[in-house]
Amino acid sequence: MFHSRTKLPLVLLAAGLLMKSQQTPGFRIAGQVVQHLSNRPVKGARVSISPLTSRDRPISCISGENGEFYFSGLAAGKYSLAVTAHGGVQLYGQMGQYSTAIAVGPGIDSEHIIFPLRSQASISGTVVDDAGDPVSGATVHLFVQSIENGLRQTIARSTVLTSTDGSFRFAHLAPGTYYVAVNGRPWYAQLNALNIMTLPNQPAPPPAPAELDVAYPVTYYGNTTSPDAATPVKLEEGTHSQIQIMLQPVPAVHIALNGIEKSPEQQVQATVFQRGPGGAPISIQSWTNNSVLTGIAPGDYILSTILVGPGQPPGPIGSQAVTLSGNTTIDVNEAAETSLSGKVISDSDIPNQVAVALVDVSNGNQVAAFLGPDGSLRAFGTLAAGTYDVRLANTNEFYIQSVTVKGGEYSKGRLTVTAGAHIDLTITVARGLTQVNGIVLRDKKPVAGAMVLAFPQDFRHGNYIPRDQSDSDGTFTLNFVAPGPYTLVAIENGDDLEYANAAVIAPYLKAGRVIEAPLAKDARVEVEVQPRINAKGAPQ
Amino acid sequence: MRGAQYLVGLIIPALFASSGYSQQWFVQGTRNLPREAPRHTITGTVYNGLTGEPVRRALVRMWGPQPATVLTGVDGRFEIEDVPEGPINLTATKPGFFDAQSMPRQWKQKLEAQVAGPGSNDFRVLLYPAGRITGQVSDPDGDPVEQAQVQVFAEQITNGHKVWQQRSSTSSDDDGQYRIGNLVPGRYIVYAMGHVLPGLSLDAPKQVSAPLYYPDARDRTSAQRIDIQPGQEFRADFHLRAERGFRISGTFTGAPATSGVSLSIQNENGQILSFGNINVDQSHGRFVVTAVPAGTWTVKLFANDNTGHFYQVRQDVAVNGSDVDNLPLVLHPSVSIPVVVNHASTQPEPELQPGGARRIVNATLTAADPLIFQQHGMVWHPEREAWFFDNVEEGRYKLDVQGWRDECLDSASYGNIDLLRNYLVVSSGGTSGPITIDMRSDCATLTARMAPGADQALAFVVVVPTSSFSEPKVLQAVAQGRLPQPAGPALTLSPGTYQVYAFTTLEDLEYANPEVLREYPNQTIDLSPGQKLELTVDPIEPKGQ
């Protein structure tokens, strides 16, 4: 079962559900909550179910002395099952956005469910400066390695600010590999003339002395400023990791931003990013005064400049990758403005809300482009150089039939963008997304919790690999399937499998089930489950 | 965030200079220096005022004709070269510390003039470590509560009135721990804002954890006053209790169609319900508030039609173990009260100001009810050529009038209610008639000078009218024989009887509270029309808190 992250069922109830089912014999969901690794029963946990058709109305109960729970008088159907303990919510069989729903009905056993509750992990720490004093108000960024759309990526997970004692905490973390970065500013740093109000007819204050004209580079756990050398924090269930990061001041840069034509009441504003682990961007706080950028450490950045003035919307000037150091000059006109334009064509009318999303394959960042009334594309946000999957968004009917590109390269469903490129996309779309329903079997018996994937045979409709997880009765539903041939694969223990990597998935494809979408109405595909294979090709 | 911190560093000395509450002993540099002014090197140490140890890496700012900023070294010492001879002002900052000026009175060092001159220029600068309040929030089962909102209020005296001001707010982490740092030593109370506890069912009765003052008080007056000393960490744990929450619902009419209606629910104990469980359906004129703990609450609806007119209604609701439904509320326009000012006949016609106003009287209405946090000033309406107090909510108010130039207040009334001895009561039925303010020109003036032998440069005289409940006035007294001016600025007062108190400082003194002033000696003066009185005062040190 797939569920959107934004709809985690929690605290409200439909008493109506119970009342209605008193007229029918009513089915039960029952089982036991146990601690994942020790199998000890968990009492006092909140167990919630909600029917898949109305997930905002769950019912809850509290697990008993032996971790037992039950719900009775239920109508037949599928239900999501979740346990909340210590502030964290877990779904039954959860793997990212997928989980195993509980099927309830005649002939189905839904009364012997063992729910292994995973302990959550956390990372706490302190940020100190070179004198050992706490750094307060610094931004701490947490990154996690995860499989997104079948590719291993490092994505930004969350940020917090350090408190007055320099401490921070990331809680409710799942096991995994994490990276921590800090972007702070020395509390004593003086920005030349920026922090003092200059009254008219007063001379400008003298420039700050060198010991105060400093900044901190973005620093990673492991006390390094290079994302590639960052020490990962590996968390298991129940790990509460304590780390410390020390920030070392370096002389701040002063970069004159030249080549900007502006009137006196206009001002240049710069936004500065740095690439973090896996290429995920980290926003850097900086200051621009009189077209001089300062308050940041030397290093490699992506600098975007915009021009702001009274009574007008900000106008972008450009964005460029730069290496900044010392007191230098950057010619903003050299900034390559990467642009995106194009149109979407179709035989049918395209609803307004359909949009195009370019998804960065390295870090999952998305650039959205919306459709104008004539089908023209208007991009929102800056497109940086990189490789992107081209997808449609906000539709469950339309799929991409073909893509032609000018100004960039499009191959195997991926768009390659170089800095300064002007990409013009022509995307032909058609109605025709369907569902594929099926069941995962092992020797004719249903298998729950298997990862089901549908691999398109070619990339003409883009790089999307439909996915689902089999429910307690072995059934699954793949959504957003465009017409064409697919190889269906069901893998047991599919967690953390980099399935969009051709080399990784090749051994499984051989034993897959080939289908042609769309299937006949009411068709149900049977897929034989495969065990997870380790690197040597042997089942795990 | 850092930028703002420096701006504050500049503004505070300016405020001190203009408030008159401290000596003007630094110079802000706009004057040109003669080149011949000799230059000196000054040195100094920043010390922790609590432990006496030097403070390393503190930022020292020297204000003066040539400002400079330096960091202290590992030994807490600093050095600034090329300082022109003359007065300077040294302040230090460091996160987690407060300088002497920010501290409560008992920690302030005696203000010595700092001058760079020939001879030893070694100075001491004090910093005091901040305090912290930390604790754990746990639920009735003893389990930690995550995301519990905790606020800290500091006791502050503004214009002689003691008020609780919110200083900081935070939320507990997944271990139920919260931490509020950077607290300047002083008196605090801690408040857990409360929340709705998750229930098993949408329709089941709500359980709530009611807003609570540490340690376990429902109202602010019973909250424990926590005196935070420099460097102190105070532990304030909350053990939340669950109780039933009830529903208050009803209908409302009278809101203008063009505006949004907002609902607030609070009580005089200082509890505000902000669980996010308020629902206002403007199109149907209905409101529902769920999860309300038992007690008396004031429900207020407010709307603003975006042309400057306010509409409101307030209703006290007693919640005693069951839901309160079908409450009918009618919003009505806030009241505009006309004000008629009669000047003394001997006054020349006041000049027209831009906008057509002839503002020469400063009249304010200050709410006497704790739930109305408003102070109204008079507004000139050019289309009606009159003064008004606009958008006055129902409630009780105190009128205060300050004259200008040579005028002082003779009387103020509302119908036949004497506003100098009675509150103005504003009710929803509207007002009948204006507030009439009569001014007179035969005012008395008061100046003050300290008795000989006083070793202060300045003292503060509090003048309290005996027969009206107007705000006390403050007058500065200067020492005998100091500087060319004969006395401090004069205070213009209406003829009448006053109690006069003299203090060395007004800091931390709740001088608008008659109970507090009662403990101090005073003189009674009787001012007749036109009298010019010079008082001699012997200032005393107010008692500590």
Tab-separated table of C-alpha atoms in Angstrom, chain A residues 93-443:
chain	number	residue	atom	x	y	z
A	93	GLY	CA	5.648	-2.945	7.397
A	94	GLN	CA	6.692	0.612	6.651
A	95	MET	CA	9.339	1.191	3.988
A	96	GLY	CA	9.526	4.904	3.308
A	97	GLN	CA	6.231	5.995	1.861
A	98	TYR	CA	5.029	2.394	1.471
A	99	SER	CA	3.537	0.039	4.003
A	100	THR	CA	1.502	-3.144	4.285
A	101	ALA	CA	-2.228	-2.562	4.637
A	102	ILE	CA	-4.347	-5.066	6.522
A	103	ALA	CA	-6.960	-6.834	4.429
A	104	VAL	CA	-10.121	-7.710	6.338
A	105	GLY	CA	-12.921	-9.933	5.118
A	106	PRO	CA	-14.296	-13.462	4.856
A	107	GLY	CA	-11.629	-16.126	4.752
A	108	ILE	CA	-8.812	-13.676	5.555
A	109	ASP	CA	-6.874	-13.950	8.776
A	110	SER	CA	-6.454	-10.455	10.238
A	111	GLU	CA	-6.330	-11.441	13.883
A	112	HIS	CA	-2.751	-12.566	14.376
A	113	ILE	CA	-0.764	-9.513	13.465
A	114	ILE	CA	2.608	-9.027	15.070
A	115	PHE	CA	3.622	-5.377	14.860
A	116	PRO	CA	7.354	-4.939	15.434
A	117	LEU	CA	7.847	-1.448	16.814
A	118	ARG	CA	11.143	-0.005	15.768
A	119	SER	CA	12.988	2.151	18.238
A	120	GLN	CA	13.789	5.562	16.958
A	121	ALA	CA	17.191	7.097	16.957
A	122	SER	CA	18.419	10.618	17.530
A	123	ILE	CA	21.418	12.837	16.995
A	124	SER	CA	22.198	15.461	19.623
A	125	GLY	CA	25.166	17.697	19.717
A	126	THR	CA	26.781	20.978	20.447
A	127	VAL	CA	28.431	23.506	18.204
A	128	VAL	CA	31.392	25.347	19.704
A	129	ASP	CA	33.862	27.860	18.389
A	130	ASP	CA	37.649	27.763	18.423
A	131	ALA	CA	37.663	29.200	21.944
A	132	GLY	CA	35.353	26.457	23.184
A	133	ASP	CA	32.426	28.871	23.569
A	134	PRO	CA	28.993	27.662	22.450
A	135	VAL	CA	27.746	28.954	19.105
A	136	SER	CA	24.118	29.987	19.406
A	137	GLY	CA	21.710	30.552	16.545
A	138	ALA	CA	23.692	28.531	14.015
A	139	THR	CA	21.766	26.503	11.427
A	140	VAL	CA	22.394	22.788	11.672
A	141	HIS	CA	21.513	20.786	8.554
A	142	LEU	CA	20.748	17.073	8.672
A	143	PHE	CA	21.171	14.971	5.529
A	144	VAL	CA	20.260	11.339	5.116
A	145	GLN	CA	21.127	8.711	2.574
A	146	SER	CA	18.025	7.213	1.165
A	147	ILE	CA	16.601	5.550	-1.866
A	148	GLU	CA	14.417	8.002	-3.731
A	149	ASN	CA	12.691	6.692	-6.823
A	150	GLY	CA	15.127	3.811	-6.838
A	151	LEU	CA	18.316	5.852	-6.703
A	152	ARG	CA	20.619	6.248	-3.758
A	153	GLN	CA	20.658	9.933	-2.913
A	154	THR	CA	21.707	12.131	-0.080
A	155	ILE	CA	18.853	14.427	0.647
A	156	ALA	CA	18.285	17.241	3.088
A	157	ARG	CA	16.153	15.959	5.952
A	158	SER	CA	15.689	18.883	8.330
A	159	THR	CA	17.319	21.890	9.932
A	160	VAL	CA	17.319	23.250	13.452
A	161	LEU	CA	18.973	26.219	15.124
A	162	THR	CA	21.399	25.790	17.975
A	163	SER	CA	20.100	27.090	21.275
A	164	THR	CA	21.821	29.487	23.641
A	165	ASP	CA	24.137	26.763	24.901
A	166	GLY	CA	25.073	25.718	21.380
A	167	SER	CA	23.064	22.501	21.550
A	168	PHE	CA	20.808	20.942	18.943
A	169	ARG	CA	18.823	17.734	18.599
A	170	PHE	CA	17.314	15.745	15.748
A	171	ALA	CA	14.859	13.187	17.087
A	172	HIS	CA	12.550	10.495	15.690
A	173	LEU	CA	15.136	9.287	13.214
A	174	ALA	CA	14.974	5.960	11.429
A	175	PRO	CA	18.130	3.844	11.187
A	176	GLY	CA	20.369	5.019	8.384
A	177	THR	CA	23.395	6.998	7.397
A	178	TYR	CA	23.295	10.691	8.205
A	179	TYR	CA	25.464	13.730	7.688
A	180	VAL	CA	25.458	16.912	9.748
A	181	ALA	CA	26.559	20.364	8.539
A	182	VAL	CA	26.615	23.685	10.384
A	183	ASN	CA	26.297	27.170	8.918
A	184	GLY	CA	26.986	29.750	11.586
A	185	ARG	CA	28.451	33.155	12.057
A	186	PRO	CA	30.930	34.341	14.704
A	187	TRP	CA	28.948	36.376	17.211
A	188	TYR	CA	31.715	38.941	17.382
A	189	ALA	CA	32.138	39.340	13.645
A	190	GLN	CA	31.695	42.847	12.425
A	191	LEU	CA	30.573	43.453	8.910
A	192	ASN	CA	32.330	46.468	7.600
A	193	ALA	CA	30.013	49.390	8.072
A	194	LEU	CA	26.905	47.219	7.752
A	195	ASN	CA	26.022	46.959	11.408
A	196	ILE	CA	26.219	50.603	12.294
A	197	MET	CA	23.621	53.096	11.218
A	198	THR	CA	25.356	55.781	9.271
A	199	LEU	CA	23.730	59.092	9.994
A	200	PRO	CA	23.836	61.735	7.333
A	201	ASN	CA	26.880	63.981	7.434
A	202	GLN	CA	28.725	61.508	9.562
A	203	PRO	CA	31.876	59.908	8.280
A	204	ALA	CA	31.577	56.196	7.670
A	205	PRO	CA	32.975	54.201	10.590
A	206	PRO	CA	36.418	52.690	10.038
A	207	PRO	CA	36.600	49.176	8.605
A	208	ALA	CA	36.482	46.376	11.131
A	209	PRO	CA	39.851	45.147	12.404
A	210	ALA	CA	41.017	41.856	10.928
A	211	GLU	CA	40.280	39.795	14.014
A	212	LEU	CA	36.619	40.784	13.729
A	213	ASP	CA	36.247	40.548	9.957
A	214	VAL	CA	35.779	36.800	10.018
A	215	ALA	CA	33.301	34.145	9.030
A	216	TYR	CA	32.810	30.424	9.524
A	217	PRO	CA	32.905	28.094	6.555
A	218	VAL	CA	30.187	25.458	6.421
A	219	THR	CA	31.552	22.747	8.671
A	220	TYR	CA	30.623	19.083	8.701
A	221	TYR	CA	30.704	16.553	11.492
A	222	GLY	CA	34.272	15.357	11.487
A	223	ASN	CA	35.292	19.019	11.644
A	224	THR	CA	35.904	19.270	7.950
A	225	THR	CA	34.741	21.855	5.463
A	226	SER	CA	34.573	19.402	2.585
A	227	PRO	CA	31.293	17.523	2.119
A	228	ASP	CA	33.149	14.549	0.639
A	229	ALA	CA	35.260	14.195	3.765
A	230	ALA	CA	32.331	14.484	6.159
A	231	THR	CA	32.102	11.783	8.783
A	232	PRO	CA	28.774	9.989	8.500
A	233	VAL	CA	26.692	9.316	11.581
A	234	LYS	CA	25.413	5.749	11.290
A	235	LEU	CA	22.318	5.134	13.342
A	236	GLU	CA	20.759	1.836	14.306
A	237	GLU	CA	17.457	1.466	16.054
A	238	GLY	CA	17.617	3.119	19.440
A	239	THR	CA	20.977	4.779	18.854
A	240	HIS	CA	21.212	8.178	20.498
A	241	SER	CA	24.291	9.711	19.058
A	242	GLN	CA	26.143	12.653	20.632
A	243	ILE	CA	28.424	14.726	18.460
A	244	GLN	CA	30.323	17.969	18.621
A	245	ILE	CA	31.271	20.269	15.788
A	246	MET	CA	33.867	22.990	16.170
A	247	LEU	CA	33.792	26.066	13.968
A	248	GLN	CA	37.044	27.811	13.068
A	249	PRO	CA	36.966	31.441	11.969
A	250	VAL	CA	38.642	32.476	8.737
A	251	PRO	CA	38.944	35.922	7.148
A	252	ALA	CA	35.692	36.879	5.435
A	253	VAL	CA	35.659	37.619	1.741
A	254	HIS	CA	34.723	40.950	0.218
A	255	ILE	CA	33.472	40.471	-3.270
A	256	ALA	CA	32.571	43.456	-5.384
A	257	LEU	CA	29.728	42.561	-7.684
A	258	ASN	CA	30.382	44.429	-10.871
A	259	GLY	CA	28.715	44.901	-14.162
A	260	ILE	CA	25.261	45.570	-12.780
A	261	GLU	CA	23.397	48.423	-14.361
A	262	LYS	CA	21.203	49.898	-11.754
A	263	SER	CA	19.683	53.156	-10.675
A	264	PRO	CA	20.569	54.631	-7.271
A	265	GLU	CA	17.427	53.421	-5.530
A	266	GLN	CA	17.928	49.869	-6.699
A	267	GLN	CA	19.963	47.404	-4.733
A	268	VAL	CA	21.710	44.196	-5.554
A	269	GLN	CA	20.883	41.214	-3.415
A	270	ALA	CA	22.872	38.054	-3.562
A	271	THR	CA	21.763	34.604	-2.509
A	272	VAL	CA	24.495	32.150	-1.917
A	273	PHE	CA	24.333	28.365	-1.892
A	274	GLN	CA	26.887	25.696	-1.386
A	275	ARG	CA	26.689	22.091	-2.463
A	276	GLY	CA	26.470	19.764	0.475
A	277	PRO	CA	26.782	15.995	0.599
A	278	GLY	CA	25.398	14.363	-2.516
A	279	GLY	CA	24.970	17.776	-4.085
A	280	ALA	CA	22.081	18.834	-1.861
A	281	PRO	CA	22.186	22.618	-1.649
A	282	ILE	CA	22.839	24.426	1.610
A	283	SER	CA	21.678	27.998	1.794
A	284	ILE	CA	24.342	30.330	3.185
A	285	GLN	CA	23.599	33.522	5.025
A	286	SER	CA	25.488	36.427	3.530
A	287	TRP	CA	25.351	40.204	3.400
A	288	THR	CA	25.452	42.554	0.457
A	289	ASN	CA	25.964	46.247	0.947
A	290	ASN	CA	26.666	48.691	-1.822
A	291	SER	CA	27.173	45.766	-4.166
A	292	VAL	CA	29.855	44.226	-1.976
A	293	LEU	CA	29.178	40.670	-0.827
A	294	THR	CA	30.700	39.784	2.523
A	295	GLY	CA	30.224	37.838	5.722
A	296	ILE	CA	31.095	34.460	4.232
A	297	ALA	CA	34.211	32.318	4.177
A	298	PRO	CA	36.258	31.616	1.043
A	299	GLY	CA	35.050	28.606	-0.906
A	300	ASP	CA	33.027	27.339	-3.812
A	301	TYR	CA	29.511	28.694	-4.069
A	302	ILE	CA	26.597	29.142	-6.367
A	303	LEU	CA	25.890	32.815	-6.432
A	304	SER	CA	22.607	34.234	-7.651
A	305	THR	CA	22.011	37.919	-7.865
A	306	ILE	CA	18.771	39.791	-8.128
A	307	LEU	CA	18.043	43.447	-8.432
A	308	VAL	CA	15.458	44.911	-6.087
A	309	GLY	CA	13.987	48.334	-6.177
A	310	PRO	CA	11.002	50.132	-4.766
A	311	GLY	CA	7.740	49.369	-6.469
A	312	GLN	CA	9.003	46.615	-8.721
A	313	PRO	CA	9.261	42.873	-8.411
A	314	PRO	CA	12.818	41.578	-8.000
A	315	GLY	CA	14.529	40.961	-11.306
A	316	PRO	CA	16.998	38.116	-11.541
A	317	ILE	CA	20.358	38.996	-12.934
A	318	GLY	CA	21.940	35.589	-13.080
A	319	SER	CA	23.376	32.638	-11.297
A	320	GLN	CA	26.849	31.200	-11.510
A	321	ALA	CA	29.167	28.785	-9.821
A	322	VAL	CA	32.058	30.741	-8.354
A	323	THR	CA	35.104	30.254	-6.211
A	324	LEU	CA	35.331	33.149	-3.805
A	325	SER	CA	38.364	34.250	-1.874
A	326	GLY	CA	39.877	37.420	-0.493
A	327	ASN	CA	38.887	40.753	-1.954
A	328	THR	CA	38.022	40.136	-5.543
A	329	THR	CA	35.579	41.210	-8.153
A	330	ILE	CA	32.932	39.173	-9.874
A	331	ASP	CA	31.427	40.257	-13.103
A	332	VAL	CA	27.788	39.440	-12.717
A	333	ASN	CA	27.240	39.607	-16.438
A	334	GLU	CA	29.230	36.458	-16.753
A	335	ALA	CA	26.519	34.749	-14.816
A	336	ALA	CA	24.850	32.287	-16.980
A	337	GLU	CA	21.147	32.548	-16.695
A	338	THR	CA	19.814	29.069	-17.260
A	339	SER	CA	16.314	29.277	-18.536
A	340	LEU	CA	13.530	26.854	-19.200
A	341	SER	CA	10.730	27.334	-21.667
A	342	GLY	CA	8.604	25.202	-23.863
A	343	LYS	CA	5.167	23.836	-24.293
A	344	VAL	CA	3.012	20.854	-23.638
A	345	ILE	CA	0.945	19.486	-26.499
A	346	SER	CA	-1.946	17.080	-26.374
A	347	ASP	CA	-4.912	15.862	-28.331
A	348	SER	CA	-7.147	16.330	-25.288
A	349	ASP	CA	-7.698	19.361	-23.107
A	350	ILE	CA	-5.130	19.556	-20.364
A	351	PRO	CA	-6.470	20.632	-16.970
A	352	ASN	CA	-4.931	23.775	-15.470
A	353	GLN	CA	-3.247	22.133	-12.571
A	354	VAL	CA	-1.157	19.734	-14.611
A	355	ALA	CA	2.476	20.761	-14.320
A	356	VAL	CA	5.892	19.568	-15.349
A	357	ALA	CA	8.486	18.707	-12.713
A	358	LEU	CA	12.189	18.375	-13.355
A	359	VAL	CA	13.623	16.158	-10.639
A	360	ASP	CA	17.363	16.358	-10.001
A	361	VAL	CA	18.573	12.751	-9.969
A	362	SER	CA	21.446	13.509	-7.605
A	363	ASN	CA	19.462	15.005	-4.749
A	364	GLY	CA	15.768	14.900	-5.540
A	365	ASN	CA	15.381	18.680	-5.857
A	366	GLN	CA	12.509	19.658	-8.066
A	367	VAL	CA	12.017	22.549	-10.425
A	368	ALA	CA	8.389	22.985	-11.359
A	369	ALA	CA	7.033	24.486	-14.550
A	370	PHE	CA	3.385	25.443	-14.789
A	371	LEU	CA	1.217	25.561	-17.850
A	372	GLY	CA	-0.170	28.737	-19.257
A	373	PRO	CA	-3.559	28.705	-20.984
A	374	ASP	CA	-1.905	28.054	-24.326
A	375	GLY	CA	0.121	25.126	-23.007
A	376	SER	CA	3.324	27.134	-22.666
A	377	LEU	CA	5.634	26.368	-19.780
A	378	ARG	CA	6.597	28.844	-17.120
A	379	ALA	CA	9.339	27.692	-14.791
A	380	PHE	CA	9.324	28.492	-11.124
A	381	GLY	CA	12.731	28.653	-9.557
A	382	THR	CA	16.202	28.578	-10.978
A	383	LEU	CA	17.338	25.605	-12.959
A	384	ALA	CA	20.887	24.687	-12.078
A	385	ALA	CA	23.176	22.558	-14.172
A	386	GLY	CA	22.581	18.845	-13.644
A	387	THR	CA	20.652	15.815	-14.765
A	388	TYR	CA	16.896	15.670	-14.343
A	389	ASP	CA	14.038	13.256	-14.753
A	390	VAL	CA	11.183	14.913	-16.620
A	391	ARG	CA	7.823	14.110	-15.006
A	392	LEU	CA	4.264	15.248	-15.085
A	393	ALA	CA	2.770	16.390	-11.800
A	394	ASN	CA	-0.752	16.894	-10.457
A	395	THR	CA	-2.365	14.396	-12.753
A	396	ASN	CA	-3.399	10.779	-12.565
A	397	GLU	CA	-4.566	10.599	-16.175
A	398	PHE	CA	-1.912	12.097	-18.415
A	399	TYR	CA	1.414	10.540	-19.300
A	400	ILE	CA	4.345	11.707	-21.397
A	401	GLN	CA	4.275	10.343	-24.926
A	402	SER	CA	7.437	12.037	-26.105
A	403	VAL	CA	9.911	14.782	-25.279
A	404	THR	CA	12.000	16.824	-27.653
A	405	VAL	CA	14.592	19.243	-26.349
A	406	LYS	CA	16.511	22.169	-27.719
A	407	GLY	CA	19.477	23.523	-25.778
A	408	GLY	CA	20.016	20.366	-23.776
A	409	GLU	CA	20.342	16.636	-24.092
A	410	TYR	CA	17.466	14.263	-23.479
A	411	SER	CA	18.180	10.581	-23.459
A	412	LYS	CA	16.740	7.559	-21.685
A	413	GLY	CA	14.196	9.753	-19.947
A	414	ARG	CA	16.807	12.115	-18.526
A	415	LEU	CA	17.500	15.738	-19.355
A	416	THR	CA	21.049	17.050	-19.023
A	417	VAL	CA	21.342	20.787	-18.362
A	418	THR	CA	24.590	22.724	-18.564
A	419	ALA	CA	25.097	26.110	-16.944
A	420	GLY	CA	23.840	28.973	-19.052
A	421	ALA	CA	21.719	26.722	-21.198
A	422	HIS	CA	18.356	27.832	-22.545
A	423	ILE	CA	16.277	24.719	-22.506
A	424	ASP	CA	13.250	24.511	-24.719
A	425	LEU	CA	11.080	21.475	-24.098
A	426	THR	CA	8.262	20.184	-26.223
A	427	ILE	CA	6.352	17.546	-24.326
A	428	THR	CA	3.543	15.592	-25.945
A	429	VAL	CA	1.118	14.119	-23.453
A	430	ALA	CA	-1.974	11.969	-23.667
A	431	ARG	CA	-4.597	10.558	-21.375
A	432	GLY	CA	-4.131	6.937	-20.533
A	433	LEU	CA	-2.616	6.296	-17.111
A	434	THR	CA	-4.076	3.147	-15.616
A	435	GLN	CA	-3.709	0.933	-12.597
A	436	VAL	CA	-2.226	-2.511	-12.549
A	437	ASN	CA	-3.674	-4.778	-9.866
A	438	GLY	CA	-2.095	-8.029	-8.878
A	439	ILE	CA	-1.056	-10.434	-6.170
A	440	VAL	CA	2.381	-11.555	-4.982
A	441	LEU	CA	2.670	-15.294	-4.478
A	442	ARG	CA	5.137	-17.836	-3.302
A	443	ASP	CA	4.143	-21.351	-4.284
